CSV table of C-alpha atoms in Angstrom, one decimal:
chain,number,residue,atom,x,y,z
O,1,MET,CA,0.8,-13.7,13.4
O,2,VAL,CA,4.1,-11.8,13.0
O,3,SER,CA,5.8,-10.2,16.1
O,4,PRO,CA,5.2,-6.8,17.0
O,5,ALA,CA,8.6,-4.1,17.3
O,6,LEU,CA,9.3,-0.9,18.0
O,7,GLY,CA,9.8,-0.5,14.3
O,8,ASN,CA,10.1,-2.1,10.8
O,9,GLU,CA,14.0,-2.1,11.1
O,10,PRO,CA,15.7,-5.1,13.2
O,11,GLN,CA,15.4,-4.9,16.9
O,12,PRO,CA,17.7,-3.0,18.8
O,13,SER,CA,20.0,-4.1,21.8
O,14,PRO,CA,18.7,-3.0,25.0
O,15,GLU,CA,22.5,-2.4,25.9
O,16,PRO,CA,24.3,0.6,24.2
O,17,SER,CA,26.7,-0.1,21.8
O,18,ALA,CA,30.2,1.4,20.4
O,19,GLN,CA,28.7,1.2,17.0
O,20,PRO,CA,27.6,4.9,15.9
O,21,GLY,CA,24.0,5.6,16.5
O,22,THR,CA,23.5,2.4,18.1
O,23,SER,CA,22.8,4.1,21.8
O,24,LYS,CA,20.6,6.7,20.5
O,25,VAL,CA,18.4,3.6,19.0
O,26,ALA,CA,18.8,1.9,22.3
O,27,LEU,CA,17.6,4.8,24.3
O,28,ALA,CA,14.6,5.3,22.2
O,29,ALA,CA,14.0,1.9,22.7
O,30,LYS,CA,14.0,2.2,26.5
O,31,ILE,CA,12.4,5.5,26.6
O,32,SER,CA,9.1,3.7,24.5
O,33,LEU,CA,9.5,1.0,27.1
O,34,VAL,CA,9.2,3.2,30.2
O,35,VAL,CA,5.9,4.8,28.2
O,36,VAL,CA,4.2,1.2,27.5
O,37,LEU,CA,5.2,0.1,31.0
O,38,VAL,CA,3.2,3.5,32.1
O,39,ALA,CA,0.3,2.8,30.3
O,40,GLU,CA,0.3,-0.4,31.2
O,41,LEU,CA,0.4,0.4,35.1
O,42,MET,CA,-2.4,3.0,34.5
O,43,ASN,CA,-4.2,0.5,33.5
O,44,VAL,CA,-3.5,-1.8,36.5
O,45,LEU,CA,-4.2,1.1,38.9
O,46,ASP,CA,-7.3,1.3,37.5
O,47,HIS,CA,-8.4,-2.1,37.8
O,48,SER,CA,-8.0,-1.6,41.6
O,49,VAL,CA,-8.3,2.0,42.3
O,50,VAL,CA,-12.0,1.6,43.5
O,51,LEU,CA,-11.3,-0.8,46.5
O,52,ASN,CA,-10.7,1.5,48.8
O,53,ALA,CA,-12.9,3.8,47.8
O,54,ILE,CA,-16.2,1.4,47.4
O,55,PRO,CA,-18.0,2.1,50.7
O,56,THR,CA,-17.4,6.2,50.2
O,57,LEU,CA,-18.7,5.3,46.3
O,58,GLN,CA,-21.5,3.4,47.3
O,59,ALA,CA,-23.1,6.0,49.9
O,60,SER,CA,-22.7,8.7,47.3
O,61,LEU,CA,-24.2,7.0,44.4
O,62,GLY,CA,-26.8,4.4,46.3
O,63,ALA,CA,-25.5,1.9,44.2
O,64,THR,CA,-26.1,-2.0,45.0
O,65,PRO,CA,-23.9,-5.0,46.0
O,66,ALA,CA,-24.4,-6.0,42.3
O,67,GLN,CA,-23.6,-2.8,40.8
O,68,VAL,CA,-20.6,-2.5,43.1
O,69,GLN,CA,-19.4,-5.7,41.5
O,70,TRP,CA,-19.8,-4.3,37.7
O,71,LEU,CA,-17.2,-1.5,38.7
O,72,THR,CA,-14.5,-4.0,38.5
O,73,ALA,CA,-15.9,-7.1,36.5
O,74,GLY,CA,-17.0,-4.3,34.0
O,75,TYR,CA,-13.9,-3.2,33.3
O,76,GLY,CA,-12.2,-6.4,33.5
O,77,LEU,CA,-14.5,-8.6,31.1
O,78,ALA,CA,-14.2,-5.6,28.6
O,79,LEU,CA,-10.7,-5.5,29.0
O,80,ALA,CA,-10.4,-9.4,28.4
O,81,LEU,CA,-12.7,-9.1,25.7
O,82,GLY,CA,-10.8,-6.6,23.7
O,83,LEU,CA,-6.9,-7.7,24.3
O,84,VAL,CA,-6.7,-10.3,21.3
O,85,THR,CA,-8.3,-8.1,19.1
O,86,GLY,CA,-6.5,-5.7,20.0
O,87,GLY,CA,-3.1,-7.0,19.3
O,88,ARG,CA,-4.7,-7.8,15.9
O,89,LEU,CA,-5.3,-4.4,15.2
O,90,GLY,CA,-2.2,-3.0,16.0
O,91,ASP,CA,-0.2,-5.5,13.5
O,92,ALA,CA,-2.3,-4.7,10.9
O,93,TYR,CA,-3.0,-0.4,11.6
O,94,GLY,CA,0.2,0.6,13.5
O,95,ARG,CA,1.1,-0.2,16.6
O,96,ARG,CA,1.6,3.3,17.6
O,97,ARG,CA,-1.7,4.5,15.9
O,98,VAL,CA,-3.9,1.6,17.9
O,99,PHE,CA,-2.0,2.9,21.2
O,100,LEU,CA,-2.5,5.7,20.9
O,101,MET,CA,-6.1,5.6,20.3
O,102,GLY,CA,-6.8,3.4,22.8
O,103,THR,CA,-4.9,5.9,25.2
O,104,ALA,CA,-7.3,8.6,23.9
O,105,VAL,CA,-10.2,6.3,24.6
O,106,PHE,CA,-8.8,5.3,27.9
O,107,THR,CA,-8.1,8.8,28.8
O,108,THR,CA,-11.7,10.3,27.9
O,109,ALA,CA,-13.6,7.4,29.8
O,110,SER,CA,-11.6,8.3,33.2
O,111,LEU,CA,-13.0,12.0,32.6
O,112,LEU,CA,-16.6,10.3,32.2
O,113,CYS,CA,-16.1,8.5,35.2
O,114,GLY,CA,-15.2,11.4,37.4
O,115,LEU,CA,-18.1,13.1,36.0
O,116,ALA,CA,-20.5,10.1,36.8
O,117,LEU,CA,-23.8,11.1,37.8
O,118,GLY,CA,-25.1,7.5,38.9
O,119,PRO,CA,-24.0,4.0,39.2
O,120,GLY,CA,-25.1,3.2,35.9
O,121,MET,CA,-23.0,6.4,34.0
O,122,LEU,CA,-20.2,5.0,36.0
O,123,ILE,CA,-20.3,1.2,35.1
O,124,GLY,CA,-21.1,2.7,31.3
O,125,ALA,CA,-17.9,4.6,31.6
O,126,ARG,CA,-15.7,1.9,33.6
O,127,VAL,CA,-16.7,-0.8,30.6
O,128,LEU,CA,-15.5,2.0,28.1
O,129,GLN,CA,-12.2,2.5,30.2
O,130,GLY,CA,-11.7,-1.2,29.9
O,131,ALA,CA,-12.5,-1.0,26.2
O,132,GLY,CA,-10.1,1.6,25.8
O,133,ALA,CA,-7.4,-0.5,27.7
O,134,ALA,CA,-7.8,-3.5,25.7
O,135,VAL,CA,-6.6,-1.6,22.6
O,136,MET,CA,-3.7,0.3,24.3
O,137,ILE,CA,-2.4,-3.0,26.5
O,138,PRO,CA,-1.6,-5.9,23.8
O,139,GLN,CA,1.6,-4.2,22.7
O,140,VAL,CA,3.6,-4.3,26.1
O,141,LEU,CA,4.2,-8.2,26.6
O,142,ALA,CA,5.2,-8.8,23.1
O,143,THR,CA,7.8,-5.5,22.8
O,144,LEU,CA,9.4,-7.1,25.5
O,145,HIS,CA,9.0,-10.9,24.2
O,146,VAL,CA,10.9,-9.5,20.9
O,147,THR,CA,13.2,-6.7,22.0
O,148,PHE,CA,15.0,-8.5,25.2
O,149,ASP,CA,17.2,-11.3,25.5
O,150,GLY,CA,18.6,-13.3,27.9
O,151,GLU,CA,19.3,-11.7,31.0
O,152,HIS,CA,17.9,-8.2,30.0
O,153,ARG,CA,15.1,-9.9,29.0
O,154,SER,CA,14.2,-11.7,32.2
O,155,ARG,CA,14.9,-7.8,34.0
O,156,ALA,CA,12.5,-6.6,31.7
O,157,PHE,CA,9.8,-8.9,32.3
O,158,SER,CA,10.5,-8.2,36.1
O,159,LEU,CA,9.9,-5.1,35.6
O,160,TYR,CA,6.3,-5.6,34.3
O,161,GLY,CA,6.2,-7.9,37.1
O,162,ALA,CA,6.6,-5.5,39.1
O,163,VAL,CA,4.3,-2.9,37.2
O,164,LEU,CA,1.5,-5.5,37.5
O,165,THR,CA,1.5,-6.6,40.9
O,166,VAL,CA,2.8,-3.3,43.0
O,167,GLY,CA,0.1,-1.9,40.8
O,168,SER,CA,-2.4,-3.9,41.7
O,169,VAL,CA,-1.8,-3.1,45.3
O,170,LEU,CA,-0.7,0.7,44.8
O,171,GLY,CA,-4.5,1.3,43.5
O,172,PRO,CA,-6.4,0.4,46.8
O,173,VAL,CA,-3.8,2.6,48.2
O,174,LEU,CA,-4.0,5.4,45.7
O,175,GLY,CA,-8.1,5.3,45.8
O,176,GLY,CA,-7.8,5.3,49.8
O,177,VAL,CA,-5.5,8.4,50.1
O,178,LEU,CA,-7.7,10.3,47.5
O,179,THR,CA,-11.1,9.4,48.7
O,180,GLY,CA,-9.9,10.2,52.2
O,181,ALA,CA,-7.9,13.9,50.9
O,182,ASP,CA,-11.1,14.5,49.4
O,183,LEU,CA,-9.4,17.0,46.8
O,184,PHE,CA,-11.2,20.4,45.8
O,185,GLY,CA,-14.3,18.6,47.5
O,186,LEU,CA,-14.4,15.9,44.7
O,187,GLY,CA,-14.4,13.0,46.9
O,188,TRP,CA,-14.0,9.6,45.1
O,189,ARG,CA,-13.9,11.6,41.8
O,190,THR,CA,-10.6,12.2,41.8
O,191,ILE,CA,-9.4,8.5,41.8
O,192,PHE,CA,-10.6,9.0,38.0
O,193,LEU,CA,-9.6,12.2,37.2
O,194,ILE,CA,-6.1,11.8,38.0
O,195,ASN,CA,-5.9,10.1,35.0
O,196,LEU,CA,-6.0,12.8,32.8
O,197,PRO,CA,-2.5,14.2,33.1
O,198,ILE,CA,-1.2,10.8,33.0
O,199,GLY,CA,-2.8,9.9,29.9
O,200,VAL,CA,-1.9,13.1,28.6
O,201,ALA,CA,1.5,12.4,29.4
O,202,VAL,CA,1.4,8.8,27.6
O,203,LEU,CA,0.1,10.3,24.6
O,204,LEU,CA,2.9,12.7,24.0
O,205,GLY,CA,5.5,10.2,25.0
O,206,GLY,CA,3.9,7.7,22.7
O,207,TRP,CA,3.8,10.5,19.8
O,208,LYS,CA,7.4,11.0,20.1
O,209,PHE,CA,9.1,7.9,21.3
O,210,ILE,CA,7.7,4.9,20.0
O,211,THR,CA,8.5,4.3,16.2
O,212,GLU,CA,5.4,3.4,13.9
O,213,SER,CA,5.4,-0.3,12.9
O,214,THR,CA,2.9,-3.0,11.3
O,215,ALA,CA,3.2,-6.6,10.3
O,216,PRO,CA,5.3,-6.8,7.2
O,217,LYS,CA,2.0,-8.6,5.7
O,218,ALA,CA,-1.0,-7.4,7.3
O,219,GLU,CA,-3.7,-9.9,8.2
O,220,ARG,CA,-7.2,-9.3,8.1
O,221,LEU,CA,-9.3,-9.0,11.2
O,222,ASP,CA,-11.0,-12.3,11.8
O,223,LEU,CA,-14.6,-11.0,12.8
O,224,THR,CA,-16.0,-14.0,13.2
O,225,GLY,CA,-13.8,-15.5,15.7
O,226,VAL,CA,-14.3,-11.8,17.8
O,227,LEU,CA,-17.9,-11.7,17.9
O,228,LEU,CA,-17.8,-15.8,18.9
O,229,SER,CA,-15.1,-15.1,21.8
O,230,ALA,CA,-17.0,-12.2,22.8
O,231,LEU,CA,-20.2,-14.0,23.1
O,232,ALA,CA,-18.7,-16.6,25.0
O,233,VAL,CA,-17.2,-15.0,27.6
O,234,VAL,CA,-20.1,-12.5,28.3
O,235,LEU,CA,-22.4,-15.8,28.1
O,236,ILE,CA,-20.2,-17.2,31.0
O,237,VAL,CA,-19.0,-14.4,33.1
O,238,PHE,CA,-22.5,-12.5,33.3
O,239,PRO,CA,-24.1,-14.8,35.4
O,240,LEU,CA,-21.4,-15.5,37.3
O,241,THR,CA,-21.6,-12.3,38.2
O,242,GLU,CA,-25.6,-11.3,38.6
O,243,GLY,CA,-26.3,-14.5,39.4
O,244,HIS,CA,-26.6,-14.4,43.5
O,245,ALA,CA,-28.2,-10.7,43.3
O,246,HIS,CA,-31.3,-12.8,41.3
O,247,GLN,CA,-31.1,-15.6,43.7
O,248,TRP,CA,-29.8,-17.9,40.9
O,249,PRO,CA,-32.5,-18.3,38.3
O,250,LEU,CA,-33.0,-21.1,35.4
O,251,TRP,CA,-31.8,-18.1,32.8
O,252,CYS,CA,-28.4,-18.0,34.6
O,253,PHE,CA,-27.8,-21.8,34.1
O,254,ALA,CA,-29.1,-21.4,30.7
O,255,MET,CA,-26.5,-18.5,29.9
O,256,LEU,CA,-23.5,-20.5,30.9
O,257,ALA,CA,-24.6,-23.7,29.2
O,258,ALA,CA,-24.9,-21.7,26.0
O,259,GLY,CA,-21.7,-19.5,26.8
O,260,LEU,CA,-19.6,-23.2,26.7
O,261,VAL,CA,-21.7,-24.5,23.5
O,262,VAL,CA,-20.4,-20.9,21.6
O,263,LEU,CA,-16.8,-21.4,23.4
O,264,GLY,CA,-17.1,-24.7,21.6
O,265,VAL,CA,-18.3,-23.4,18.1
O,266,PHE,CA,-15.2,-20.8,18.6
O,267,LEU,CA,-12.7,-23.5,19.1
O,268,ARG,CA,-13.7,-25.3,15.7
O,269,GLN,CA,-14.2,-22.2,13.4
O,270,GLN,CA,-10.6,-21.2,14.9
O,271,ARG,CA,-9.4,-24.7,13.9
O,272,ARG,CA,-10.7,-24.3,10.3
O,273,ARG,CA,-9.1,-21.0,9.9
O,274,GLN,CA,-5.6,-21.9,11.0
O,275,ASP,CA,-4.3,-21.2,7.8
O,276,ASP,CA,-6.4,-18.4,7.0
O,277,ALA,CA,-5.4,-15.6,9.6
O,278,PRO,CA,-7.1,-16.8,12.8
O,279,LEU,CA,-7.9,-14.7,15.9
O,280,VAL,CA,-6.0,-17.5,18.0
O,281,VAL,CA,-2.9,-19.6,16.6
O,282,LEU,CA,-4.1,-22.3,18.5
O,283,ALA,CA,-0.4,-24.4,17.9
O,284,LEU,CA,1.1,-22.1,20.9
O,285,PHE,CA,-1.1,-24.4,23.0
O,286,ARG,CA,1.0,-27.5,22.1
O,287,ASP,CA,4.1,-26.1,24.0
O,288,LYS,CA,3.1,-26.8,27.5
O,289,ALA,CA,4.9,-24.1,29.0
O,290,PHE,CA,2.7,-21.6,27.5
O,291,SER,CA,-0.7,-23.7,28.4
O,292,GLY,CA,0.7,-24.3,31.9
O,293,GLY,CA,1.6,-20.5,32.4
O,294,LEU,CA,-1.7,-19.1,30.7
O,295,SER,CA,-3.6,-21.6,33.1
O,296,ALA,CA,-1.6,-20.3,36.2
O,297,GLN,CA,-1.8,-17.0,35.0
O,298,MET,CA,-5.7,-17.2,34.8
O,299,THR,CA,-5.5,-18.7,38.5
O,300,PHE,CA,-3.2,-15.8,39.5
O,301,GLY,CA,-5.8,-13.3,38.1
O,302,LEU,CA,-8.9,-15.3,39.7
O,303,LEU,CA,-7.4,-15.4,43.3
O,304,SER,CA,-6.4,-11.4,42.9
O,305,GLY,CA,-10.2,-10.8,41.7
O,306,MET,CA,-11.4,-12.5,44.8
O,307,PHE,CA,-9.0,-11.6,47.4
O,308,PHE,CA,-8.5,-7.6,47.0
O,309,ILE,CA,-12.2,-6.4,46.8
O,310,THR,CA,-13.2,-8.6,50.1
O,311,TRP,CA,-10.0,-7.6,51.9
O,312,THR,CA,-11.0,-4.4,51.2
O,313,LEU,CA,-14.4,-4.7,52.6
O,314,PHE,CA,-12.9,-7.0,55.6
O,315,LEU,CA,-10.4,-4.1,56.4
O,316,GLN,CA,-13.1,-1.3,56.7
O,317,ARG,CA,-16.3,-3.5,57.7
O,318,GLY,CA,-14.7,-6.1,59.8
O,319,LEU,CA,-12.2,-4.1,61.8
O,320,GLY,CA,-13.4,-0.9,61.3
O,321,MET,CA,-10.5,1.4,59.6
O,322,SER,CA,-11.3,4.0,58.0
O,323,PRO,CA,-10.3,4.2,54.2
O,324,LEU,CA,-6.8,5.6,54.7
O,325,HIS,CA,-6.2,3.5,57.5
O,326,ALA,CA,-7.1,0.6,55.5
O,327,SER,CA,-4.5,1.7,52.7
O,328,LEU,CA,-1.4,1.3,55.4
O,329,ALA,CA,-2.5,-2.5,55.2
O,330,PHE,CA,-2.0,-2.0,51.4
O,331,VAL,CA,1.6,-0.8,51.4
O,332,LEU,CA,2.7,-3.6,53.5
O,333,LEU,CA,1.9,-5.8,51.0
O,334,THR,CA,3.5,-3.6,48.5
O,335,VAL,CA,7.1,-3.2,50.5
O,336,GLY,CA,7.1,-7.0,50.4
O,337,GLU,CA,6.2,-6.8,46.8
O,338,MET,CA,8.8,-4.6,46.2
O,339,ALA,CA,11.5,-7.1,47.7
O,340,GLY,CA,10.0,-9.8,45.6
O,341,VAL,CA,10.7,-7.7,42.3
O,342,LEU,CA,14.3,-6.6,43.8
O,343,ILE,CA,14.8,-10.5,44.1
O,344,THR,CA,13.7,-11.4,40.1
O,345,MET,CA,15.7,-8.7,39.5
O,346,LYS,CA,18.8,-10.2,40.9
O,347,THR,CA,18.4,-13.7,39.9
O,348,ALA,CA,17.6,-12.6,36.2
O,349,GLY,CA,15.9,-16.0,35.5
O,350,ARG,CA,18.6,-17.9,36.8
O,351,TYR,CA,16.1,-20.1,38.8
O,352,GLY,CA,13.6,-20.4,36.3
O,353,ARG,CA,10.2,-22.1,37.3
O,354,ARG,CA,11.6,-22.7,41.0
O,355,LEU,CA,11.2,-18.9,42.1
O,356,PRO,CA,7.4,-18.6,41.3
O,357,GLN,CA,7.2,-22.1,42.7
O,358,ALA,CA,8.6,-20.9,45.8
O,359,GLY,CA,6.5,-18.2,45.8
O,360,ALA,CA,3.4,-19.8,45.6
O,361,LEU,CA,4.3,-21.9,48.6
O,362,ILE,CA,5.1,-18.9,50.8
O,363,ALA,CA,1.7,-17.4,49.8
O,364,LEU,CA,-0.1,-20.7,50.7
O,365,VAL,CA,1.7,-20.2,54.5
O,366,ALA,CA,1.0,-17.0,54.7
O,367,THR,CA,-2.8,-16.9,53.6
O,368,ALA,CA,-3.1,-19.9,56.2
O,369,ALA,CA,-1.4,-17.8,58.8
O,370,TYR,CA,-3.5,-14.6,58.2
O,371,GLY,CA,-6.7,-16.7,58.5
O,372,ILE,CA,-5.9,-18.3,61.6
O,373,GLN,CA,-4.9,-14.8,62.8
O,374,ILE,CA,-8.4,-13.5,61.8
O,375,SER,CA,-10.0,-16.2,63.7
O,376,ARG,CA,-8.1,-15.6,66.7
O,377,GLY,CA,-8.0,-12.0,66.9
O,378,GLN,CA,-11.2,-11.3,65.6
O,379,ALA,CA,-12.6,-7.5,66.1
O,380,ASP,CA,-9.0,-6.8,68.0
O,381,LEU,CA,-6.5,-7.4,65.2
O,382,ALA,CA,-4.4,-4.2,64.9
O,383,LEU,CA,-2.2,-3.6,61.7
O,384,LEU,CA,1.1,-3.9,63.3
O,385,GLU,CA,0.0,-8.0,64.2
O,386,MET,CA,-0.8,-8.3,60.3
O,387,ALA,CA,2.5,-7.4,59.0
O,388,LEU,CA,4.5,-10.7,59.0
O,389,PRO,CA,1.8,-12.4,56.9
O,390,LEU,CA,1.0,-9.2,54.6
O,391,LEU,CA,5.1,-8.7,54.0
O,392,LEU,CA,5.1,-12.4,53.0
O,393,LEU,CA,2.3,-12.6,50.9
O,394,GLY,CA,3.2,-9.2,49.0
O,395,LEU,CA,6.8,-10.8,48.8
O,396,ALA,CA,5.3,-14.1,47.2
O,397,PHE,CA,2.9,-11.9,44.5
O,398,GLY,CA,6.6,-9.8,43.6
O,399,THR,CA,8.3,-13.1,42.7
O,400,ILE,CA,5.6,-14.6,40.9
O,401,GLY,CA,4.3,-11.8,38.4
O,402,GLY,CA,7.3,-11.1,36.1
O,403,PRO,CA,8.6,-14.5,36.0
O,404,LEU,CA,5.5,-16.2,35.2
O,405,ALA,CA,5.0,-14.0,32.2
O,406,ASP,CA,8.9,-14.8,31.2
O,407,LEU,CA,8.6,-18.1,31.6
O,408,SER,CA,5.0,-18.8,29.9
O,409,LEU,CA,6.3,-16.8,26.5
O,410,SER,CA,9.9,-17.9,26.4
O,411,LYS,CA,9.4,-20.5,23.8
O,412,VAL,CA,7.2,-18.7,21.7
O,413,PRO,CA,8.2,-17.8,18.0
O,414,HIS,CA,8.7,-14.3,17.5
O,415,GLU,CA,6.1,-14.4,14.5
O,416,ASN,CA,3.2,-15.4,17.3
O,417,ALA,CA,4.4,-13.0,19.8
O,418,GLY,CA,1.6,-10.7,18.9
O,419,SER,CA,-1.1,-13.5,19.3
O,420,ALA,CA,0.5,-15.2,22.5
O,421,SER,CA,0.9,-11.7,24.4
O,422,GLY,CA,-2.8,-11.1,23.6
O,423,LEU,CA,-3.8,-14.4,24.8
O,424,PHE,CA,-1.5,-14.1,28.5
O,425,ASN,CA,-3.1,-10.6,28.8
O,426,THR,CA,-6.5,-11.9,28.5
O,427,SER,CA,-6.1,-14.4,30.8
O,428,ILE,CA,-5.3,-12.8,34.0
O,429,HIS,CA,-7.9,-10.1,33.3
O,430,LEU,CA,-10.5,-12.7,32.4
O,431,GLY,CA,-9.5,-14.8,35.4
O,432,MET,CA,-9.6,-11.3,37.4
O,433,ALA,CA,-13.7,-10.8,35.8
O,434,LEU,CA,-14.3,-14.3,36.9
O,435,GLY,CA,-12.8,-13.8,40.5
O,436,THR,CA,-14.6,-10.9,41.1
O,437,ALA,CA,-17.7,-12.8,40.1
O,438,LEU,CA,-17.1,-15.7,42.7
O,439,THR,CA,-17.2,-13.0,45.1
O,440,ALA,CA,-20.9,-13.3,45.2
O,441,LEU,CA,-20.7,-17.0,46.1
O,442,VAL,CA,-17.9,-16.8,48.4
O,443,PHE,CA,-18.3,-13.7,50.2
O,444,PHE,CA,-21.5,-11.8,49.1
O,445,SER,CA,-23.8,-14.9,49.4
O,446,ALA,CA,-22.5,-15.0,53.3
O,447,THR,CA,-22.5,-11.1,53.9
O,448,GLY,CA,-25.5,-10.4,52.0
O,449,GLY,CA,-24.5,-6.5,51.9
O,450,SER,CA,-24.4,-6.4,55.7
O,451,PRO,CA,-22.1,-4.1,57.3
O,452,ASP,CA,-22.0,-6.1,60.1
O,453,ALA,CA,-18.4,-6.5,61.4
O,454,THR,CA,-18.7,-10.5,62.6
O,455,VAL,CA,-20.3,-11.3,59.5
O,456,ASN,CA,-17.9,-9.8,57.0
O,457,ARG,CA,-14.8,-11.0,59.2
O,458,ASP,CA,-16.0,-14.5,59.5
O,459,ALA,CA,-17.2,-14.5,55.1
O,460,PHE,CA,-13.5,-13.3,54.6
O,461,THR,CA,-11.8,-16.1,56.4
O,462,HIS,CA,-13.6,-18.5,54.4
O,463,VAL,CA,-12.9,-16.5,51.1
O,464,LEU,CA,-8.7,-17.3,52.4
O,465,TRP,CA,-9.5,-21.1,51.8
O,466,TRP,CA,-10.4,-20.4,48.5
O,467,ILE,CA,-7.3,-18.2,47.9
O,468,GLY,CA,-5.2,-20.8,49.6
O,469,ALA,CA,-6.2,-23.6,47.5
O,470,ALA,CA,-5.7,-21.3,44.3
O,471,PHE,CA,-2.1,-20.7,45.0
O,472,ALA,CA,-1.6,-24.6,45.3
O,473,ALA,CA,-2.9,-25.0,42.2
O,474,MET,CA,-0.7,-22.5,40.4
O,475,TRP,CA,2.3,-24.4,42.3
O,476,ALA,CA,1.2,-27.2,40.5
O,477,LEU,CA,0.8,-25.7,37.5
O,478,MET,CA,4.3,-24.3,37.4
O,479,PHE,CA,5.7,-27.6,37.0
O,480,LEU,CA,4.5,-27.1,33.3
O,481,LEU,CA,7.1,-24.1,32.9
O,482,PRO,CA,10.7,-24.5,31.9
O,483,THR,CA,13.5,-24.6,34.5
O,484,ARG,CA,15.5,-22.0,32.6
O,485,THR,CA,15.0,-18.9,30.7
O,486,GLY,CA,16.4,-16.6,27.7
O,487,ASN,CA,18.2,-19.0,25.1
O,488,GLN,CA,18.8,-22.0,27.9
O,489,THR,CA,16.8,-25.1,27.5
O,490,ASP,CA,15.5,-27.2,30.0
């Protein structure tokens, strides 16, 4: 698969040059980068913006615990299903055109979310949002990969990491603030309606500054691969999400088994099509950095999906905080993340895998300290007392996101940038969907949806053990990443 680019002409340097006209090309590339990163931020915010609004939203619409899970899992699942396909569509039909189409769908779905009359309509609109994002997002990482080199590339990936990690934390803050403010009497609906002006701005900016580009030799879409991959993901994730609500009947295990069978059929079908425009370029997995990075990224998504939704419920139900008060805890996490992002930008990839590995170890220590603190403090735990573990946890998130993407894609050939970026994006969003689904096993199975403070505190403490184990697994997987970035070798 050929690499996505900002245009069909040679890629401009991200730094202004003395040559006539080059500085204008570089400026246009930078502005287009801002546009796609704002789109990525909008996607990340909407994955987590519902978290602090869950109690209010649940009371307003009468949503069940399973329906609450699908407000995030439905979005993440639809996104994960379509990312690789979205990248292929951009190559074949024009990346700007497909980007704008996805943005339009996402923005329209946001309006439908804000107008939802019941949990079913809201879940459906969230799934449509995820589908729109799946078409919109695949261009981001590929553009970074093929446009920037050396230290500039590492800094660009640091900005991507900032968007990815800080956005996931700011989402709940924004949700809490908007829900508590109750602007125009709209309550939780404003967390979706705020996307309308942002979406319009992205559409206008994309139309003006992103140069249209297609693959020199457009590849036809592997429809069989699309259907098989989508079916496999649904058969695996759906029973994990719904199993607890139905007391794990036989059909859940049958779906899981069928999902694994379909996944095997998909891989076999892809092997046969490797010379005939496959959906997934399997040769990418021969690179240990890519396969290890993909596994670490999925683990990162899984622990994020488990942590943020259960942490929100712990703060509000376990400690009795209001949505606005709980958002201050997310602010502490954000401050730590910004510090981590500044470190990654200053170091510009010089420490290779050692920086995100250090972040994983810091996160493991902070998670353990937080769990001990909760066990000892119980209902009297104050926000100020949480500051240190939360700042450290945020610092760790900030030093993992950008470098992990940079190192994982560092050895991917430019002609496979689209396929690689689609798979990398898919891994974290699929991980988030799986992590959200697993909350049924490790959190909701313990609380039963009860608002009792003690029950929710104990359940969240149990979740933290899972989070710590996931950080330990990430640290180990990062040994597969290169020790250097850019054009340097191990």
